Coordinates of C-alpha atoms and ligand atoms in Angstrom, one line a residue:
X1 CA -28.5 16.2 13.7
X2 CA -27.7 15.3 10.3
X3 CA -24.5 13.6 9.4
X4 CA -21.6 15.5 9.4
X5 CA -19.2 13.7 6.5
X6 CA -19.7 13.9 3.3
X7 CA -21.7 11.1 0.9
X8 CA -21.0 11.4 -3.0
X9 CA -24.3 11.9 -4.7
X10 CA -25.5 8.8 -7.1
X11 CA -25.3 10.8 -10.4
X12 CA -21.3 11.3 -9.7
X13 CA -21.4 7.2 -9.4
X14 CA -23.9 7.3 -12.3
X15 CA -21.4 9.2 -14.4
X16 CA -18.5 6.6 -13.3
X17 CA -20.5 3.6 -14.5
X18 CA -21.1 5.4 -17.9
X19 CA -17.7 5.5 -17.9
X20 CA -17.1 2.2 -17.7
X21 CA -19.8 1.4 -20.0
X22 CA -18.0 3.3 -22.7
X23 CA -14.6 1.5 -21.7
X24 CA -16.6 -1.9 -22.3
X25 CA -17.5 -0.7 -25.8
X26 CA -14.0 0.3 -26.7
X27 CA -12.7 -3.1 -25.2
X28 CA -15.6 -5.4 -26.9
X29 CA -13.9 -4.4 -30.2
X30 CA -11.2 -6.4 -29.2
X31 CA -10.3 -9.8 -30.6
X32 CA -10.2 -11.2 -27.2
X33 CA -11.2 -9.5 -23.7
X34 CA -7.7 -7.5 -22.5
X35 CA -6.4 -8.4 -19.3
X36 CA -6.2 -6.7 -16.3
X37 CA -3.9 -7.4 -13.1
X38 CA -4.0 -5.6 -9.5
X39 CA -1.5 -5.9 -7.2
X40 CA -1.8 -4.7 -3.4
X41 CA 0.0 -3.9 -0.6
X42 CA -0.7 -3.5 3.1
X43 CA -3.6 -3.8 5.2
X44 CA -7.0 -5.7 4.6
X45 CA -8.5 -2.2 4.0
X46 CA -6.4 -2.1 0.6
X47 CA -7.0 -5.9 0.0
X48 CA -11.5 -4.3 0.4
X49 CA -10.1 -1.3 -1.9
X50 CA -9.0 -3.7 -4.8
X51 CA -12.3 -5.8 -4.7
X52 CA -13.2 -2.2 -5.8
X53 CA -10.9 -1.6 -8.5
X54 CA -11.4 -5.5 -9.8
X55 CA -14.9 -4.4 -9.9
X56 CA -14.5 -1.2 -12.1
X57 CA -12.3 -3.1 -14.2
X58 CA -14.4 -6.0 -15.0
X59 CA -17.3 -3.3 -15.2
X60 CA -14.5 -1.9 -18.1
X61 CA -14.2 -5.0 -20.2
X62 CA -10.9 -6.5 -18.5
X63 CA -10.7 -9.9 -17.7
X64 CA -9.0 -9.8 -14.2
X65 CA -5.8 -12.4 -14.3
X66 CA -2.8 -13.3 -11.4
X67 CA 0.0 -12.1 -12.8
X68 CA 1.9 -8.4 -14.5
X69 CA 2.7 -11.2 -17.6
X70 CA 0.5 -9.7 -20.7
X71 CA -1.8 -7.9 -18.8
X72 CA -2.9 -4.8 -20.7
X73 CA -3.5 -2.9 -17.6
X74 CA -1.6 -3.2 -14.2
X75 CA -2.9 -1.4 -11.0
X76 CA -0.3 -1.4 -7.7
X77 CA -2.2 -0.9 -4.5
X78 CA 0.3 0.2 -2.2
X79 CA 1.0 0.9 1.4
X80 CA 2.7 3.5 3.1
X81 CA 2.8 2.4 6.8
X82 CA 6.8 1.7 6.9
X83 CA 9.8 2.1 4.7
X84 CA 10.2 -1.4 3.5
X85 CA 6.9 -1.5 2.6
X86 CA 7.6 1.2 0.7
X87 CA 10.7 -0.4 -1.0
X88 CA 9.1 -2.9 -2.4
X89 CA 6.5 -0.8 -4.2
X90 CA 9.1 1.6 -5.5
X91 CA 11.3 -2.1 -6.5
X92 CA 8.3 -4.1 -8.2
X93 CA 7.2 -0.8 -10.1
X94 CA 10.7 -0.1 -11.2
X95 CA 10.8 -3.2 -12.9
X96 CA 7.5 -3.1 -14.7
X97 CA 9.7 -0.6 -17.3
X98 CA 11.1 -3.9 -19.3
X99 CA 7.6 -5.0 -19.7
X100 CA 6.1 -2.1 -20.8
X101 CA 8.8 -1.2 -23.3
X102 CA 7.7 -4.5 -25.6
X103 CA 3.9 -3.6 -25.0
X104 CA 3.7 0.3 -25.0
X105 CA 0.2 0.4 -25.1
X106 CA 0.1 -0.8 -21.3
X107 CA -1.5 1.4 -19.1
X108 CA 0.5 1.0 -15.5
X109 CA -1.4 3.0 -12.5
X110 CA -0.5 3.5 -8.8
X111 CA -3.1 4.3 -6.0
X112 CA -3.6 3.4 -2.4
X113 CA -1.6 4.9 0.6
X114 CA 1.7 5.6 -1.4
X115 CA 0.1 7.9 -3.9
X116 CA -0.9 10.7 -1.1
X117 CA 2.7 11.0 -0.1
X118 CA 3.9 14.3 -1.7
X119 CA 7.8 13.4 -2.0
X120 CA 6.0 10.0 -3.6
X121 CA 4.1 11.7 -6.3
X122 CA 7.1 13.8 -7.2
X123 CA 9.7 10.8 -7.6
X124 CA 6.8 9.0 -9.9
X125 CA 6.6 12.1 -12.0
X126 CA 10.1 12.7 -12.2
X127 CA 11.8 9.1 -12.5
X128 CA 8.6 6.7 -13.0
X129 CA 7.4 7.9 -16.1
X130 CA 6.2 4.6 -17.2
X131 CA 3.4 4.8 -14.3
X132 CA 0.8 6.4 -16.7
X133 CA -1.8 7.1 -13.8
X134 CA -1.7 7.9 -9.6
X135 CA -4.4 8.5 -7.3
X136 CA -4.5 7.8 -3.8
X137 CA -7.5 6.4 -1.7
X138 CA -9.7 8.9 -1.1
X139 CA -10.3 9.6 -5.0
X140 CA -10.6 5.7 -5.6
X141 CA -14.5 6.0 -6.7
X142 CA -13.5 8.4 -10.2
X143 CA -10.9 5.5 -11.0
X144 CA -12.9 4.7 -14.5
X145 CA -13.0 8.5 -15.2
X146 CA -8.7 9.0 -14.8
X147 CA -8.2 5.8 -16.7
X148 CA -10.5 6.8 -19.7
X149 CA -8.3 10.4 -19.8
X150 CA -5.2 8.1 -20.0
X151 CA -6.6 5.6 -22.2
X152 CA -8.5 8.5 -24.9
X153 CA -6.0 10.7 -24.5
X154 CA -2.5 8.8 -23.7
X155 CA -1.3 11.0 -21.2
X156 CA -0.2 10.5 -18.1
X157 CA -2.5 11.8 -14.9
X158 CA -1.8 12.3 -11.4
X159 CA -4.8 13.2 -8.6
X160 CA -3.3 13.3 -5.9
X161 CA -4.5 16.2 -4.0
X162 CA -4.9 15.9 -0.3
X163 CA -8.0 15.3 0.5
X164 CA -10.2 14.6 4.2
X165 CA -12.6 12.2 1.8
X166 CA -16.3 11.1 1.5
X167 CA -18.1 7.6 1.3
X168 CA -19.1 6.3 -2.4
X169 CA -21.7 3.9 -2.2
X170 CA -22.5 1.9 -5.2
X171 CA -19.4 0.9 -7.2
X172 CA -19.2 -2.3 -8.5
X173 CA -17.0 -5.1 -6.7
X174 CA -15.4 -8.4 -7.6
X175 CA -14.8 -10.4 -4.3
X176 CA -11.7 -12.7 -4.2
X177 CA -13.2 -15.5 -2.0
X178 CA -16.2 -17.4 -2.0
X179 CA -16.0 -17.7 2.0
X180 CA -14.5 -14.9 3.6
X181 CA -15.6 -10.9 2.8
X182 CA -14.5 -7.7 3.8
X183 CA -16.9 -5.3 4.8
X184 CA -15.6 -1.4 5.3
X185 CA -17.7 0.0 7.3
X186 CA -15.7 3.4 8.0
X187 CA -12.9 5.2 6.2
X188 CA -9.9 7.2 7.5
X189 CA -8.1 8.0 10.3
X190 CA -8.7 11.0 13.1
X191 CA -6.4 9.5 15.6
X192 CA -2.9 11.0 14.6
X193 CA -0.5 8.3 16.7
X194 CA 2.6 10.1 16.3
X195 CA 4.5 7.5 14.3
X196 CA 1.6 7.0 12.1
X197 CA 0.9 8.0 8.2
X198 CA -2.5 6.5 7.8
X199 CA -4.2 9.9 8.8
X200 CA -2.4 11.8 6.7
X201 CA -3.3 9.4 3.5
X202 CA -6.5 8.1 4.2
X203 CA -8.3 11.2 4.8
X204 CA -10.8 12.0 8.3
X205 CA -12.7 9.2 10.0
X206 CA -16.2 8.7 7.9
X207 CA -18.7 5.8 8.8
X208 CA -20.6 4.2 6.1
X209 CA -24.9 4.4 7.1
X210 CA -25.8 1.1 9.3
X211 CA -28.7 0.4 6.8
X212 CA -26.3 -0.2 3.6
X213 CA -23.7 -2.2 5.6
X214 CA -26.3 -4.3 7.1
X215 CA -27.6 -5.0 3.7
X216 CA -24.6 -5.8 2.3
X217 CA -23.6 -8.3 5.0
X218 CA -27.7 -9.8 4.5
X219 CA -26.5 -10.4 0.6
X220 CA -22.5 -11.5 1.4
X221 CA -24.6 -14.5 3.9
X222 CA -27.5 -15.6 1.4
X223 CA -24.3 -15.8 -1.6
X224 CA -23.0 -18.2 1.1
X225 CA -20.3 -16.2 2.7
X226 CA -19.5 -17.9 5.9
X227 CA -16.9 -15.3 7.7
X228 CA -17.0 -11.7 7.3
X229 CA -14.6 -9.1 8.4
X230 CA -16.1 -5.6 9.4
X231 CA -13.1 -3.5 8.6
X232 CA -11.9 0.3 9.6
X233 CA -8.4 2.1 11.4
X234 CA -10.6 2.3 14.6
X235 CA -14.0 0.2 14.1
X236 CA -14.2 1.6 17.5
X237 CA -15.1 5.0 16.3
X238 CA -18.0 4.1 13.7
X239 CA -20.9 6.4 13.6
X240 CA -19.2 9.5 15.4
X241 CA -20.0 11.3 12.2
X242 CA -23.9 9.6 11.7
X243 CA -26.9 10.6 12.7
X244 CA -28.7 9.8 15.7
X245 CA -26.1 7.7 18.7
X246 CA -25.1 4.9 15.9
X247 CA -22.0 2.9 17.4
X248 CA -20.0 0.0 17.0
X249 CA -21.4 -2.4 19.4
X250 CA -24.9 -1.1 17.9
X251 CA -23.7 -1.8 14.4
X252 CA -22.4 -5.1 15.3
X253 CA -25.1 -6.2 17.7
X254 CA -27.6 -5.6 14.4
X255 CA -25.1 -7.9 12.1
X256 CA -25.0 -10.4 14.3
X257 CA -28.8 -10.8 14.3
X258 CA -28.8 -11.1 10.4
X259 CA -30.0 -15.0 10.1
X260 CA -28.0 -17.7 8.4
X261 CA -24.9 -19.5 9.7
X262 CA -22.1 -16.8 9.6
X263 CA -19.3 -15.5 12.0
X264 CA -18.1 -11.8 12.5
X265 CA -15.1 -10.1 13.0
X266 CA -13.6 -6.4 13.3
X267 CA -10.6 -5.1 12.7
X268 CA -8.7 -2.8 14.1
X269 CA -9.9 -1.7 17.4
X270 CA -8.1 1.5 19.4
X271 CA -8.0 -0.1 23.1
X272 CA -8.6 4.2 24.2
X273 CA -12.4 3.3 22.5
X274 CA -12.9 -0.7 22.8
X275 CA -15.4 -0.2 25.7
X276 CA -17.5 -2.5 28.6
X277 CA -20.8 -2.2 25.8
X278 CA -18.7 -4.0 22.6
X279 CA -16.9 -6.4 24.9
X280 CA -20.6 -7.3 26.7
X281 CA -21.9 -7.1 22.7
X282 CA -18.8 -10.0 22.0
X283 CA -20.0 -12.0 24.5
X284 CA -23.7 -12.2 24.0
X285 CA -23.9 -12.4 20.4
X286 CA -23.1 -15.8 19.5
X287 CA -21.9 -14.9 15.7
X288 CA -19.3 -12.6 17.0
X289 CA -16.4 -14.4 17.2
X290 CA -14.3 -14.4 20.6
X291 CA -11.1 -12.7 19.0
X292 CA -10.0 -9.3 18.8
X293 CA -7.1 -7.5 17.8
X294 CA -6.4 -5.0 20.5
X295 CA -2.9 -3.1 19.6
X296 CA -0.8 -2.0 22.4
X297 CA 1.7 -0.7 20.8
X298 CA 4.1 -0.1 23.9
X299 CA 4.2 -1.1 27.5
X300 CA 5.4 1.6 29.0
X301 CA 3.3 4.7 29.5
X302 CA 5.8 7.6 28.9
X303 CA 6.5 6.1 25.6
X304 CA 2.3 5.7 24.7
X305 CA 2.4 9.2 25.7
X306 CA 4.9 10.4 23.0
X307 CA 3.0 7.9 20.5
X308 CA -0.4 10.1 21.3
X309 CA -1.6 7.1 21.8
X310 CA -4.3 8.2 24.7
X311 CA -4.1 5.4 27.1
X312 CA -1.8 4.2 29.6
X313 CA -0.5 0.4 30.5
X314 CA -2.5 0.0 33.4
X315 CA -5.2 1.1 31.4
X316 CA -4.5 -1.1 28.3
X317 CA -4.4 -3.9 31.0
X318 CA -7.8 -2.8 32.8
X319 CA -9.1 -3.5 29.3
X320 CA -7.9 -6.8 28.5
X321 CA -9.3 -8.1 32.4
X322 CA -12.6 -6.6 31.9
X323 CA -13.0 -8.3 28.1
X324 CA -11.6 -11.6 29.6
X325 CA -14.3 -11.1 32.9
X326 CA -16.6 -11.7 30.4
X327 CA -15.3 -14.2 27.7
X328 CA -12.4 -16.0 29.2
X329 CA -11.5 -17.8 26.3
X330 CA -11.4 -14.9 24.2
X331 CA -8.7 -15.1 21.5
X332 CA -6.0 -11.8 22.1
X333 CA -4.3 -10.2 19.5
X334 CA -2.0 -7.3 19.1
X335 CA 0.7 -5.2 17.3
X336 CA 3.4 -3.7 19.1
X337 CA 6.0 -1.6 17.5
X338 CA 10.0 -1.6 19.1
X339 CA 12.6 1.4 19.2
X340 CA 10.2 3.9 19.1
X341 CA 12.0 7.3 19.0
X342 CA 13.9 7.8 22.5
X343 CA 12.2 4.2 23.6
X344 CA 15.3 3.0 26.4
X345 CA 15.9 -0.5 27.3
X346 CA 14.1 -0.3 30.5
X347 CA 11.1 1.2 28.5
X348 CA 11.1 -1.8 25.6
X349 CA 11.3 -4.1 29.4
X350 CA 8.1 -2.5 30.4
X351 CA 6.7 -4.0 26.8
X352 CA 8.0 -7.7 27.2
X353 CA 6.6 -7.5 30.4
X354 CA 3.3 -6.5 29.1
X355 CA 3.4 -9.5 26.9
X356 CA 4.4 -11.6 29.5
X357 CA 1.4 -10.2 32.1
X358 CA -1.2 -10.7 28.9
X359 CA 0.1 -13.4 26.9
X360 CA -1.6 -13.0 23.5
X361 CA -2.2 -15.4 21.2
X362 CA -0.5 -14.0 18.6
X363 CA 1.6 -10.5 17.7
X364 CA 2.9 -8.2 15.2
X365 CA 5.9 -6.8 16.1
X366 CA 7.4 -4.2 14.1
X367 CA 10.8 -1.8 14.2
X368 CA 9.7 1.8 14.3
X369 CA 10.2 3.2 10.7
X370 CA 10.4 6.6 10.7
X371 CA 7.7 8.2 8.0
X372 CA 8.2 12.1 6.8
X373 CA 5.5 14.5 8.0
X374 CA 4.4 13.1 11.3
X375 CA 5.4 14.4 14.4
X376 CA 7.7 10.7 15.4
X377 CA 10.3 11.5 12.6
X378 CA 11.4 14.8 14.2
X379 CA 11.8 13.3 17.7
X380 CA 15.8 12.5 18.2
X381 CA 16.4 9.1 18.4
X382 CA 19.4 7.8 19.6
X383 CA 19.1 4.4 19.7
X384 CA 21.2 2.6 17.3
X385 CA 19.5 -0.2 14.9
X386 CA 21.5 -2.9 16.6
X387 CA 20.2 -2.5 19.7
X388 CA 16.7 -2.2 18.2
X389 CA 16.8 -5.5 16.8
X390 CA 19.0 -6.9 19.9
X391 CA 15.3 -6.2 21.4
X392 CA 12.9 -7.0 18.8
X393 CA 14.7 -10.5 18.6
X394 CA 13.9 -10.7 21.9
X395 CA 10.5 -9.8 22.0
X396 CA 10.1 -11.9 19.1
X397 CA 11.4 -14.8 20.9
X398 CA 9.1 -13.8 23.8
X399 CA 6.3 -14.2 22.1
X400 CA 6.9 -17.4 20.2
X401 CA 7.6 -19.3 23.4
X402 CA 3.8 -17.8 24.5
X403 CA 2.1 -18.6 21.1
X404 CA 3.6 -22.6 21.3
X405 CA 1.9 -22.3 24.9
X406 CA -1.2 -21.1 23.8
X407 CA -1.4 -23.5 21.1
X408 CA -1.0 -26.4 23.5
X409 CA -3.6 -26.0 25.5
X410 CA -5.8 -26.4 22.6
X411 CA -4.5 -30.1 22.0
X412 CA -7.4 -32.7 23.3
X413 CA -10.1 -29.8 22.9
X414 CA -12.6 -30.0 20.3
X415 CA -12.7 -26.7 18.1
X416 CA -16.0 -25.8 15.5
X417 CA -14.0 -24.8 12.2
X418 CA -14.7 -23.1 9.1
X419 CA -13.0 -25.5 6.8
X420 CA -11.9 -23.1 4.5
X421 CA -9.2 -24.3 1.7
X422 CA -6.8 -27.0 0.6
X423 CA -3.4 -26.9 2.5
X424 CA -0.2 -27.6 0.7
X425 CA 0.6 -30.5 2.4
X426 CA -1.3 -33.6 1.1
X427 CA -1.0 -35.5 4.4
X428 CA -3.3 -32.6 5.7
X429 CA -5.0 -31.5 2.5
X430 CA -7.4 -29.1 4.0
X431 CA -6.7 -26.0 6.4
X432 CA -9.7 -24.5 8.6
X433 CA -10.2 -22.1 11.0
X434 CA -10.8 -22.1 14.6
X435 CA -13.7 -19.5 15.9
X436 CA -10.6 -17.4 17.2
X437 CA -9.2 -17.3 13.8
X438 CA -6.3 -19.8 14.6
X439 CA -5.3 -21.9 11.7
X440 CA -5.6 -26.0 11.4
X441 CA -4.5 -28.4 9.4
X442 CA -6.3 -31.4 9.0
X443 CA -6.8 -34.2 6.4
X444 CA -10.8 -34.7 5.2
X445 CA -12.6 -34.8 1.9
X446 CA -12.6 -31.7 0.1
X447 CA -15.8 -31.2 -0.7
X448 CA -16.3 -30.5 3.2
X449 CA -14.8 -27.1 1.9
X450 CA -17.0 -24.5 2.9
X451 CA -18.9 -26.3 6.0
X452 CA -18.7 -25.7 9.7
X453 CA -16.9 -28.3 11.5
X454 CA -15.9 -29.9 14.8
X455 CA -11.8 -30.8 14.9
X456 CA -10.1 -32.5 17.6
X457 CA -6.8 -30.8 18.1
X458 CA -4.0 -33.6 18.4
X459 CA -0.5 -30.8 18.0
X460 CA 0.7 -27.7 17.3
X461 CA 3.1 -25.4 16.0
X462 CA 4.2 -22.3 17.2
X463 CA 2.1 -20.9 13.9
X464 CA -0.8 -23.7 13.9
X465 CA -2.7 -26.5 15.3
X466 CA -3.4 -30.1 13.7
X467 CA -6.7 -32.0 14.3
X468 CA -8.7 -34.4 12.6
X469 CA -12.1 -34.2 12.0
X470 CA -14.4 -35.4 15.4
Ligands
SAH501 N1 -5.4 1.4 12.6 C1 -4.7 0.3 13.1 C2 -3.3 0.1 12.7 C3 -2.9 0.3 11.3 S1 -1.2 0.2 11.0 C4 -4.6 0.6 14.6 O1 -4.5 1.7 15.1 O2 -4.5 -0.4 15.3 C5 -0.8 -1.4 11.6 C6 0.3 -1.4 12.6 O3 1.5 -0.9 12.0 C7 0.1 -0.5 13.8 O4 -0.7 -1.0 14.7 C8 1.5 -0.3 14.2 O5 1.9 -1.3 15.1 C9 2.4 -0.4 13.0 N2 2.9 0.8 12.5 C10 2.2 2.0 12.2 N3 3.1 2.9 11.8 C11 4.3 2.4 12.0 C12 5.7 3.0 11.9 N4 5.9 4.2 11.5 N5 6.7 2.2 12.1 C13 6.5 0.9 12.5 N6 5.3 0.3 12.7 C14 4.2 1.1 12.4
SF4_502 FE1 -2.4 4.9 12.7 FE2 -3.1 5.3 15.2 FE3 -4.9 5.7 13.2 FE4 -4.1 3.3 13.8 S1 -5.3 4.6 15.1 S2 -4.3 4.1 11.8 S3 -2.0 3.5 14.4 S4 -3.0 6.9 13.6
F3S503 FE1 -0.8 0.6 4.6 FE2 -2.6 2.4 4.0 FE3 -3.3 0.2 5.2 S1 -0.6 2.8 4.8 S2 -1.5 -0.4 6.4 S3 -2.4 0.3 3.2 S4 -4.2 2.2 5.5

């Protein structure tokens, strides 16, 4: 069986690069290198995606900088998964007009999630005419080829066809930490939850081959990376589309026998595919770390039915005891989402029970936002916003109470960190990271930046822990 997604062949990347390289010609003519700023939105999938676009831009001649201020270029990496999200794009890009009326010659483009939306594309061409370029994510690898037609010619370009997508292997990337990576190992979505927009930008579910992932994560550990994120919508799904009976726990049971000192994670996992084999791979494979993020979504099974999302509550919950059977510490994450369309009260009850039953360390809790084209916006909804955030306050509160608990019992325990920054606060100048991804503050000489540690906990917060080095 040969795989059945497609791969871009290497003289299509080839002819990207030359690209680039005749960008970098135009650009060396310069009196000094022009600058180039990208801005994203969203999930860590679009944070991997601008490592990308850095990339091609450096590969171009920019000089990558923090801020819209005098940059000659300015990319927006947006997000389409709710309306705020949205609101903010469509605010931030608005504004960018007053900058690019003093410098004309600034080349603003939009891509990621946003750019896929039809109704989107059409208010950018009709009212956004300072956006010189769109694209959405699946046409990401030919950014150097659109921006050369808007930079040769001065036009403006929109590619923003729909598009299932294929995996482009080889284009350059510019990393934002020295510590932590993002790995993607699969693009795309081919779960259709029926509140969800992700499948309907991002293309069908395609996993990258296990050999060029597992070299990647070799090279990440021997640059020093100590903590790397294998990313995808469901990592749960990897190598449906590969050769041979490639899949997640395989793929992650191979990583974590890489050598060097180095802890994985994986985001996000569908609880309908997190199965017995990656929960017994979690526990035996000691560079895995004991967290997942297992969204739930809802508590109640007659509203994870009309969310298609293929589970039920009991099952959800048959999940979470057989992961904990095996590593009882395990750290529990989630995302829930409140006033789904026709959600009642008793139904949201059936969710703050949930979190009561499983008592996650930590959760994302969002208001249902309705998004146009999926099958959720045309359900009638008569639930009024108040009472939707009468509940989501409670939940919220709920869950806070539950994440202070948590974070007490780690007080007089002694945790091995990644010390990975400087905090804010200079009585606790350095922040780490517990194995389970919680967050510490701590006070210790900087250069232990970088370095495993053991921290005794001495307090909490509902949103961290405090320890001191042991
Ligand atoms: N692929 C991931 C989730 C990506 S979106 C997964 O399946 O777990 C991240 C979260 O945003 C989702 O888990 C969901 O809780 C929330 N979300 C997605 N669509 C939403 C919508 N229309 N309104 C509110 N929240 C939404
Ligand atoms: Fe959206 Fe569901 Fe796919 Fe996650 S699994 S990206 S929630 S459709
Ligand atoms: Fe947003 Fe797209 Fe990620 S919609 S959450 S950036 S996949």
């Amino acid at each position: 069986m040969k795989r059945t997604t497609p791969v871009i062949p290497a003289e299509d990347i080839q002819r990207q690069k030359e690209y680039c390289a005749e960008l970098r010609a135009l650009n060396a003519e310069k009196p000094t290198p022009p600058l180039a700023y990208v801005d994203t939105y969203g999930c860590q999938q679009n944070e991997a995606d601008s490592e990308l676009l850095r990339g091609m831009l450096c590969d171009m001649g920019y000089q990558i900088t923090g801020t819209d201020q005098g940059a000659d270029v300015i990319v927006i990496n947006t997000c389409a998964i709710r309306e705020h999200a949205e609101q903010r794009v469509f605010g931030n890009v608005g504004a960018l007009v007053h900058g690019k009326r003093k410098n004309p010659s600034q080349i603003i483009c939009l891509c990621g999630c946003m750019a896929q939306e039809p109704h989107v594309a059409e208010r950018l061409r009709q009212t956004y005419r300072h956006v010189d370029l769109v694209f959405g994510p699946q046409a990401l690898w030919r950014f150097p080829e659109f921006f050369r037609r808007v930079y040769l010619r001065r036009g403006r370009v929109f590619e923003t066809d729909p598009s299932d997508g294929a995996i482009a292997e080889g284009l350059p990337v510019r990393r934002s930490g020295k510590l932590k990576a993002w790995v993607s190992i699969m693009y795309g979505c081919n779960n259709f939850c029926s509140y969800c927009i992700v499948p309907y930008v991002r293309g069908r579910e395609r996993s990258r081959e296990p050999d060029i992932i597992l070299n990647e994560i070799r090279q990440l550990v021997e640059q020093g990376y100590k903590d790397i994120t294998l990313l995808g919508q469901n990592v749960n799904s990897y190598g449906r589309d590969l050769e041979g009976d490639m899949d997640f726990p395989t793929l992650l049971a191979q990583a974590a026998a890489i050598p060097g000192e180095f802890l994985l994670r994986f985001m996000t996992s569908h609880p309908k595919d997190a199965t017995e084999k990656l929960f017994d791979v979690m526990a035996s494979c000691e560079k895995v770390a004991p967290v997942i993020h297992l969204p739930f979504q809802s508590g109640n099974t007659r509203v994870l039915t009309a969310m298609n999302r293929r589970y039920t509550r009991e099952q959800y919950l048959e999940k979470v005891r057989a992961l904990r059977e095996r590593i009882p510490s395990v750290v529990l994450t989630s995302d829930v989402i409140v006033g789904f369309p026709g959600e009642t009260i008793p139904e949201f009850e059936d969710t703050l029970s949930l979190i009561e039953e499983v008592r996650f360390d930590a959760l994302f809790t969002f208001i249902y936002s309705p998004r146009k084209g999926t099958p959720a916006a045309e359900m009638p909804d008569p639930i009024s916003k108040e009472e939707k955030s009468a509940s989501f306050d409670r939940l919220v509160k709920a869950q806070n109470r539950i994440s202070l608990e948590k974070h007490q019992a780690y007080i007089g325990t002694v945790q091995r960190c990644l010390i990975d920054g400087a905090g804010e606060d200079p009585r606790n100048n350095l922040t780490a990271r517990t194995a389970g991804n919680r967050l510490v503050h701590l006070t210790g000489d900087p250069a232990l930046i970088g370095q495993f540690a053991d921290i005794r906990i001495t307090d909490c917060s509902t949103w961290a822990l405090f320890g001191e080095l042991a």
